Structures are given as structure tokens and as C-alpha cells.
CSV table of C-alpha atoms in Angstrom, one decimal:
chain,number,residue,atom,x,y,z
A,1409,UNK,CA,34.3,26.6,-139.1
A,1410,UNK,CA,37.5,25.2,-137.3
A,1411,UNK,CA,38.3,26.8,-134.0
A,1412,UNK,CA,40.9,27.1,-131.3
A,1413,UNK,CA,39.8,27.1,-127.7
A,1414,UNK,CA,42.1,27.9,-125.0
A,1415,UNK,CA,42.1,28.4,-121.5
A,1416,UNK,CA,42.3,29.3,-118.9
A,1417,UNK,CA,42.2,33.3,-120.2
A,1418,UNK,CA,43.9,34.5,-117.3
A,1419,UNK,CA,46.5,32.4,-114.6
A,1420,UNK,CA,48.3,33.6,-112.2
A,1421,UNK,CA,51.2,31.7,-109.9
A,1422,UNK,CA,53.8,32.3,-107.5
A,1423,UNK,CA,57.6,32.4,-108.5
A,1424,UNK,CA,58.5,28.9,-108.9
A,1425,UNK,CA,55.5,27.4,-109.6
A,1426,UNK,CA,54.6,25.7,-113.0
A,1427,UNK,CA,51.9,26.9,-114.8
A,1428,UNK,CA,49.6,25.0,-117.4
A,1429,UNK,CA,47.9,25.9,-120.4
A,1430,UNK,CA,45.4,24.2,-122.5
A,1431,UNK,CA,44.2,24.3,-125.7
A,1432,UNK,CA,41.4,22.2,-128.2
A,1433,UNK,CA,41.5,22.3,-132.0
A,1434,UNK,CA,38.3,20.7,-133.8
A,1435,UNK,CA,40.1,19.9,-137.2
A,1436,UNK,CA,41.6,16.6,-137.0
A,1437,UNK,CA,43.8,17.3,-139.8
A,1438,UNK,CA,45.8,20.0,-137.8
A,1439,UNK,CA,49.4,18.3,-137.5
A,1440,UNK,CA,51.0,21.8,-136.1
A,1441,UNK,CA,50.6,23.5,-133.0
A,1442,UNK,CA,52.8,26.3,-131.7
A,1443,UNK,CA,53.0,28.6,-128.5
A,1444,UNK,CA,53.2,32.2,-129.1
A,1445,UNK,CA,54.5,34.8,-126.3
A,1446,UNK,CA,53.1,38.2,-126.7
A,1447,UNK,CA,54.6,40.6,-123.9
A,1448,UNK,CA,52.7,44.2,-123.7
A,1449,UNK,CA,53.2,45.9,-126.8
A,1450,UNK,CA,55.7,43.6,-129.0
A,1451,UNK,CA,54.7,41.3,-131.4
A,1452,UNK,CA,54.4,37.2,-131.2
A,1453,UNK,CA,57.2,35.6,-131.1
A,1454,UNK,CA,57.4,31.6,-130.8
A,1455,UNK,CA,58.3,30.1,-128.2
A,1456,UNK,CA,57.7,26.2,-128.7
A,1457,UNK,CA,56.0,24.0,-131.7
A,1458,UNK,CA,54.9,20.1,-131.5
A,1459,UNK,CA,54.1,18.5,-134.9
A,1460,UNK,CA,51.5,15.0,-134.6
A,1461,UNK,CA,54.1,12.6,-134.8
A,1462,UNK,CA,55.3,13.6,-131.3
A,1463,UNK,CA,53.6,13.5,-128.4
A,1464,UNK,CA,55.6,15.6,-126.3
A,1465,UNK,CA,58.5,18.5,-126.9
A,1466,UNK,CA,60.5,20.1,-124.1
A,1467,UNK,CA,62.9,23.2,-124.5
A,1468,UNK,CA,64.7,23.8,-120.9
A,1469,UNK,CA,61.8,25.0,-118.6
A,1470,UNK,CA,59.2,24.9,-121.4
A,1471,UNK,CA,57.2,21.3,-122.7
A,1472,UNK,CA,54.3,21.2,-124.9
A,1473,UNK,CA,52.2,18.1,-124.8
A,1474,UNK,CA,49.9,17.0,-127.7
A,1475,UNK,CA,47.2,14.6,-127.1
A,1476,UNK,CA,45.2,13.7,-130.9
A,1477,UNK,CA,43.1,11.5,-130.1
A,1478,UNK,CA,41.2,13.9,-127.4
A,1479,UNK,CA,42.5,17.2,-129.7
A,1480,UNK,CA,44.0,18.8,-127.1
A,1481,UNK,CA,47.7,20.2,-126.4
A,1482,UNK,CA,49.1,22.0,-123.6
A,1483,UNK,CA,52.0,24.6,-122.6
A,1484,UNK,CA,53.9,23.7,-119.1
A,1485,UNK,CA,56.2,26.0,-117.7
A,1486,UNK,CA,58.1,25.5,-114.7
A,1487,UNK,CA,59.7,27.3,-112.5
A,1488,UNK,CA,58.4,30.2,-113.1
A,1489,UNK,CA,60.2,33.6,-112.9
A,1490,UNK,CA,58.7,37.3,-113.4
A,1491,UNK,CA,60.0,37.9,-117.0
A,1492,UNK,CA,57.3,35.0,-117.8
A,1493,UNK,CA,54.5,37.2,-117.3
A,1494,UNK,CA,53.0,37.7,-120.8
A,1495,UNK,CA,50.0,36.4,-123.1
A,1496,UNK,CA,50.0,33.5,-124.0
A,1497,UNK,CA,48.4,31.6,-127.5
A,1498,UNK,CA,48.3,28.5,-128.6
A,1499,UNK,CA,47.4,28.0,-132.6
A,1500,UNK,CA,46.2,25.2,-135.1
A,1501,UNK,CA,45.8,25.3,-138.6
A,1502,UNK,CA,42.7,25.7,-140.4
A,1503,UNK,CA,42.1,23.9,-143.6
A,1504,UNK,CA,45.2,22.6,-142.3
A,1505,UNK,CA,47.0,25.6,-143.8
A,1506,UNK,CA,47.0,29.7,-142.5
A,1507,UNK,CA,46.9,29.2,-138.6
A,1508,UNK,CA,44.3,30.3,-136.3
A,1509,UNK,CA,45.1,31.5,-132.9
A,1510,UNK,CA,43.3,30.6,-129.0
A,1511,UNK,CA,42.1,33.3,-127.2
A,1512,UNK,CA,44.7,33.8,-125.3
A,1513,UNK,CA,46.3,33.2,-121.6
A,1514,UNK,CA,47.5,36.5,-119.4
A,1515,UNK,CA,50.2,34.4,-117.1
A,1516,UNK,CA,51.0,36.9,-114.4
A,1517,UNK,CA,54.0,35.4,-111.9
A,1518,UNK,CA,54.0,36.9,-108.7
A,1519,UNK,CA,57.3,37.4,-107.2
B,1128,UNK,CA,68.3,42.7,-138.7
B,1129,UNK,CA,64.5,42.8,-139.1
B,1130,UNK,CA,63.1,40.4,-140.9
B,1131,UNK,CA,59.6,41.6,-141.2
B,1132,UNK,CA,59.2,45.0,-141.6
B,1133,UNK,CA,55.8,47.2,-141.7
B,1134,UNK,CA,55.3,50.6,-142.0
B,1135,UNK,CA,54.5,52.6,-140.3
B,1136,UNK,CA,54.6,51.9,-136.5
B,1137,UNK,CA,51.5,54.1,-135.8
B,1138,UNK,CA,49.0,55.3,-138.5
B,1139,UNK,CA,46.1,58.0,-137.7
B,1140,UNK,CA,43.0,58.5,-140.2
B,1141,UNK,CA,40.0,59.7,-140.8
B,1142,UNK,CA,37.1,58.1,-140.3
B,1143,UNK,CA,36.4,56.8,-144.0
B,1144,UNK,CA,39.7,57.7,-145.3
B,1145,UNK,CA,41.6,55.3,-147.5
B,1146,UNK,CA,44.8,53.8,-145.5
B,1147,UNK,CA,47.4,51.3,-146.4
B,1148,UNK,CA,49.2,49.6,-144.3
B,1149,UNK,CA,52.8,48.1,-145.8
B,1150,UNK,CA,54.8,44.8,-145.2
B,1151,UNK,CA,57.9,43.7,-146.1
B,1152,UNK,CA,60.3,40.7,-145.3
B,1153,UNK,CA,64.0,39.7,-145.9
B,1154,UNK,CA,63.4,36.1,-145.6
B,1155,UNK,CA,61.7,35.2,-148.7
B,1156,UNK,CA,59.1,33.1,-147.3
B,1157,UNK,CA,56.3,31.9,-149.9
B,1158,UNK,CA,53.2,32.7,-147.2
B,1159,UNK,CA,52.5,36.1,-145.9
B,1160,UNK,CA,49.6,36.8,-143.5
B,1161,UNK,CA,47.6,40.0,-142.4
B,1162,UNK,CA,46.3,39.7,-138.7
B,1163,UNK,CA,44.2,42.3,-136.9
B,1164,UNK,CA,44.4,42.7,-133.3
B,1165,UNK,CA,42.4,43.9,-131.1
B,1166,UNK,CA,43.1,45.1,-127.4
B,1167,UNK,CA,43.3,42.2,-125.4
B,1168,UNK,CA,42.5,40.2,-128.5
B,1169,UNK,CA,44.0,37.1,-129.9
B,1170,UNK,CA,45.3,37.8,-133.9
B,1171,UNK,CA,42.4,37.8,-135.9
B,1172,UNK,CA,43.2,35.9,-139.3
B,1173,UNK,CA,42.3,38.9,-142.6
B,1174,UNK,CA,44.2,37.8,-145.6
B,1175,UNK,CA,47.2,35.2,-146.5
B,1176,UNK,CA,49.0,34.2,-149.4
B,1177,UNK,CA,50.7,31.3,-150.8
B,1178,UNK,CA,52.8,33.1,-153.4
B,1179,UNK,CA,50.5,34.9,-155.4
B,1180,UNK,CA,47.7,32.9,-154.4
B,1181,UNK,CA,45.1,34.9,-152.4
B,1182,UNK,CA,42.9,33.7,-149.3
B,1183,UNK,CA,40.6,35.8,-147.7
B,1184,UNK,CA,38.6,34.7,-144.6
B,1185,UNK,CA,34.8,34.4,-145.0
B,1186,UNK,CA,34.4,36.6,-142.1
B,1187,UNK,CA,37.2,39.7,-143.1
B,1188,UNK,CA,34.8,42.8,-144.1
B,1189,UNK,CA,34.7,43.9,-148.2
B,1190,UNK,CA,36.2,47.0,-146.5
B,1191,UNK,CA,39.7,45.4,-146.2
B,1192,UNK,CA,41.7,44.3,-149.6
B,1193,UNK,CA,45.1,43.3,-150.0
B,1194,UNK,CA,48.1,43.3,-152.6
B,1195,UNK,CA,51.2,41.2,-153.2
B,1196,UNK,CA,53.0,42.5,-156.2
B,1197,UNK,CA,55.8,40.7,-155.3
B,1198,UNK,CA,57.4,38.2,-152.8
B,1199,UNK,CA,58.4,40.8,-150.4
B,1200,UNK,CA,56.3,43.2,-150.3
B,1201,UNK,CA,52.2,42.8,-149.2
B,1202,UNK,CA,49.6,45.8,-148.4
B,1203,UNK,CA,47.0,45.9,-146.5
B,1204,UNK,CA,44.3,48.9,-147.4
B,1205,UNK,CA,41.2,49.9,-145.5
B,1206,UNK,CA,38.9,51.7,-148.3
B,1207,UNK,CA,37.2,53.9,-145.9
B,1208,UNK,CA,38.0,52.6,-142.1
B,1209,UNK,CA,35.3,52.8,-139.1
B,1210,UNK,CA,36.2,53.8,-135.6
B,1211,UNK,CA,35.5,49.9,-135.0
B,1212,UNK,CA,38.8,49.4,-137.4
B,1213,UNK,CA,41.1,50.6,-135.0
B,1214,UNK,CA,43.5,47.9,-134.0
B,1215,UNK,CA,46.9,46.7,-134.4
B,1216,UNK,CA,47.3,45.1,-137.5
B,1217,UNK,CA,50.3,42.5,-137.7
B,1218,UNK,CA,51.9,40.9,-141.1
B,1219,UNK,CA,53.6,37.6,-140.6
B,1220,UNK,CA,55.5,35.2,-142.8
B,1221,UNK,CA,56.4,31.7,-142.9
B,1222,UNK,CA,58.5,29.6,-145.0
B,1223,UNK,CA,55.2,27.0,-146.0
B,1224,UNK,CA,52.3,26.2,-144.3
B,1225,UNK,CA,52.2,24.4,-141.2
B,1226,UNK,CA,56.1,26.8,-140.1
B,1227,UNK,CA,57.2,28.8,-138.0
B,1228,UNK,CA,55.1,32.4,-138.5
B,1229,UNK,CA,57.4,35.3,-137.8
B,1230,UNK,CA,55.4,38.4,-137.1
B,1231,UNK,CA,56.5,42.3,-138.1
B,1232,UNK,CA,56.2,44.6,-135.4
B,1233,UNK,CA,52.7,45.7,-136.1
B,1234,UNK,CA,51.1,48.7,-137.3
B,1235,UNK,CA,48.7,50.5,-134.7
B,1236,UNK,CA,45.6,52.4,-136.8
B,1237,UNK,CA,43.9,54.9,-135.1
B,1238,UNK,CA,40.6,56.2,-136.6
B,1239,UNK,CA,39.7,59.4,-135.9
């Protein structure tokens, strides 16, 4: 069936650092990929989306890259601060419709 | 201000008791989606509709069902829940496939 990898499952950086996330889908149809932020008992809330036409998106410290030849797309954040610290998931369609999430990322900034 | 709203926050049962679960949204979105999460988990895709057109996953349990008797409300019910059952359970909506997914605040189920 189509799956989401993502890794690494748990990262953590010093203030002010970036941090990276990655993330493979194996349907090549997919043409939607969002970042969901998940802090310790709230729900998922987006935080950036790339459709296929782009290949990048940026929204102030936040970029998501989308590579679709290699199915792959990432999450940069830089300059990190402490409120960053969450989970992390990236998501793809399957039979390009209902979305299936990654396994998740635990991002913990150190101050 | 909510947009997606389930009921209730926190649930307890029995083991093997009937429970449903209730979701509602203000936004009118045509897709609504029933996720289970499990501790440290990512959300686990159960059910989603397109309107009134149902899709279950292959790998959701007979033990789960859902309703939609309308576009704002959708139930989730557990005919008779296992201790393996207990999870949060979110409901999400989005405007069309391939959208945004705003997610309700979740319901936690506890199985005792």
C-alpha cells in the first residue's frame, strides 16, 4: 500500500540552530504535502504545505522543499527557539485522496 | 470559534461496551476524517468521507463503523472496544481532497 516514511524520529538542536526533516512518499501521484505540528496534548495543526508545481515554499523561519523526481520533501526550520519543540509529521495522499501521515519527528530545542 | 468540535474530551468504557464518539464542524467542508492515535503514534487513517461517500481503510478493524447523517455531523462507534482501543481518536475536515485538514481537539477513550 502507499506509505509515508519520515525521519529522523527524534532531533534535537541548540537554540538557533536549524533543524531538518525528511520525508519519502511512494505514490507518485501525491501532488500535496503538508507539515503538521503536534505540541503535547493539542491537536495538529498545519504549519506549511507545498503542492508539485513548486519546488520550494518558505513562511518566515519555516521552508519546505519538494523534490518529485527522488519523492522526497523536507521541513527546514531556522533559528530555532524553545516554543519549536513539538512533533513533527509530514503527510502525502494516498490514492491521491484522504492523507496518510510519517511517523513522526520529536524536535526538542535546547535552550 | 471552534471549528471542529468532538465530544466529549475524555470518554471511559467498558471493556466491550458500545461507545460513540461525535464530530462536528462549522465550516462545511465536503471531507471528514476519523484518525486514531496512539501514544507517541502518528494519526492512524479509520474512516473518511467525501460527502456521503464512505471509505474505510483495508486495515481499520470490523469493530469500528462510522455515520454521517449529515454534512456536519460524523460518529465514530466502537461496537464493543478492547483495552488495545484506547487511544485518542481525532476527526478532521477539509474543504476537498488534497486541503488543508483541520483537526477537532480529539476525544481520549479509555477502556476499562
Amino acid at each position: 500500500g502507499e506509505n509515508v516514511e519520515q525521519h529522523p524520529s527524534t532531533l534535537s538542536v541548540q537554540e538557533g540552530d536549524s533543524a531538518v526533516i525528511k520525508c519519502t512518499y511512494s505514490d507518485s501521484a501525491s501532488n500535496y504535502f503538508p507539515w503538521y505540528k503536534q505540541e503535547l496534548g493539542k491537536r495538529p495543526q498545519l504549519i506549511i504545505d507545498i503542492r508539485s508545481n513548486v519546488g520550494e515554499k518558505k513562511d518566515q523561519r519555516i521552508a519546505v522543499t519538494l523534490n518529485k523526481t527522488a519523492k522526497h520533501f523536507s521541513l527546514h526550520i531556522t533559528e530555532t527557539q524553545p516554543e519549536d519543540s513539538a512533533v513533527y509529521f509530514c503527510a502525502a495522499p494516498t490514492g491521491r485522496r484522504a492523507l496518510t501521515f510519517g511517523s513522526g519527528t520529536r524536535l526538542q530545542v535546547q535552550p | 470559534d471552534a471549528m471542529v468540535i468532538q465530544n466529549p474530551r475524555y470518554q471511559v468504557t467498558q471493556f466491550g461496551k458500545p461507545v460513540t464518539l461525535s464530530c462536528s464542524q462549522t465550516l462545511n467542508h465536503n471531507v471528514m476524517y476519523w484518525y486514531q492515535q496512539k501514544s507517541s503514534q502518528a494519526p492512524k487513517l479509520l474512516f473518511h468521507y467525501y460527502d456521503k461517500d464512505f471509505n474505510n481503510e483495508a486495515d481499520t478493524p470490523d469493530n469500528f463503523q462510522s455515520r454521517r447523517p449529515n454534512t456536519s455531523f460524523c460518529f465514530l462507534d466502537i461496537r464493543s472496544p478492547g483495552l488495545g482501543d484506547a487511544a485518542m481518536y481525532l476527526c478532521a475536515t477539509s474543504i476537498g481532497w488534497n486541503t488543508e485538514a483541520f483537526f477537532g481537539q480529539g476525544t481520549r477513550l479509555t477502556v476499562v
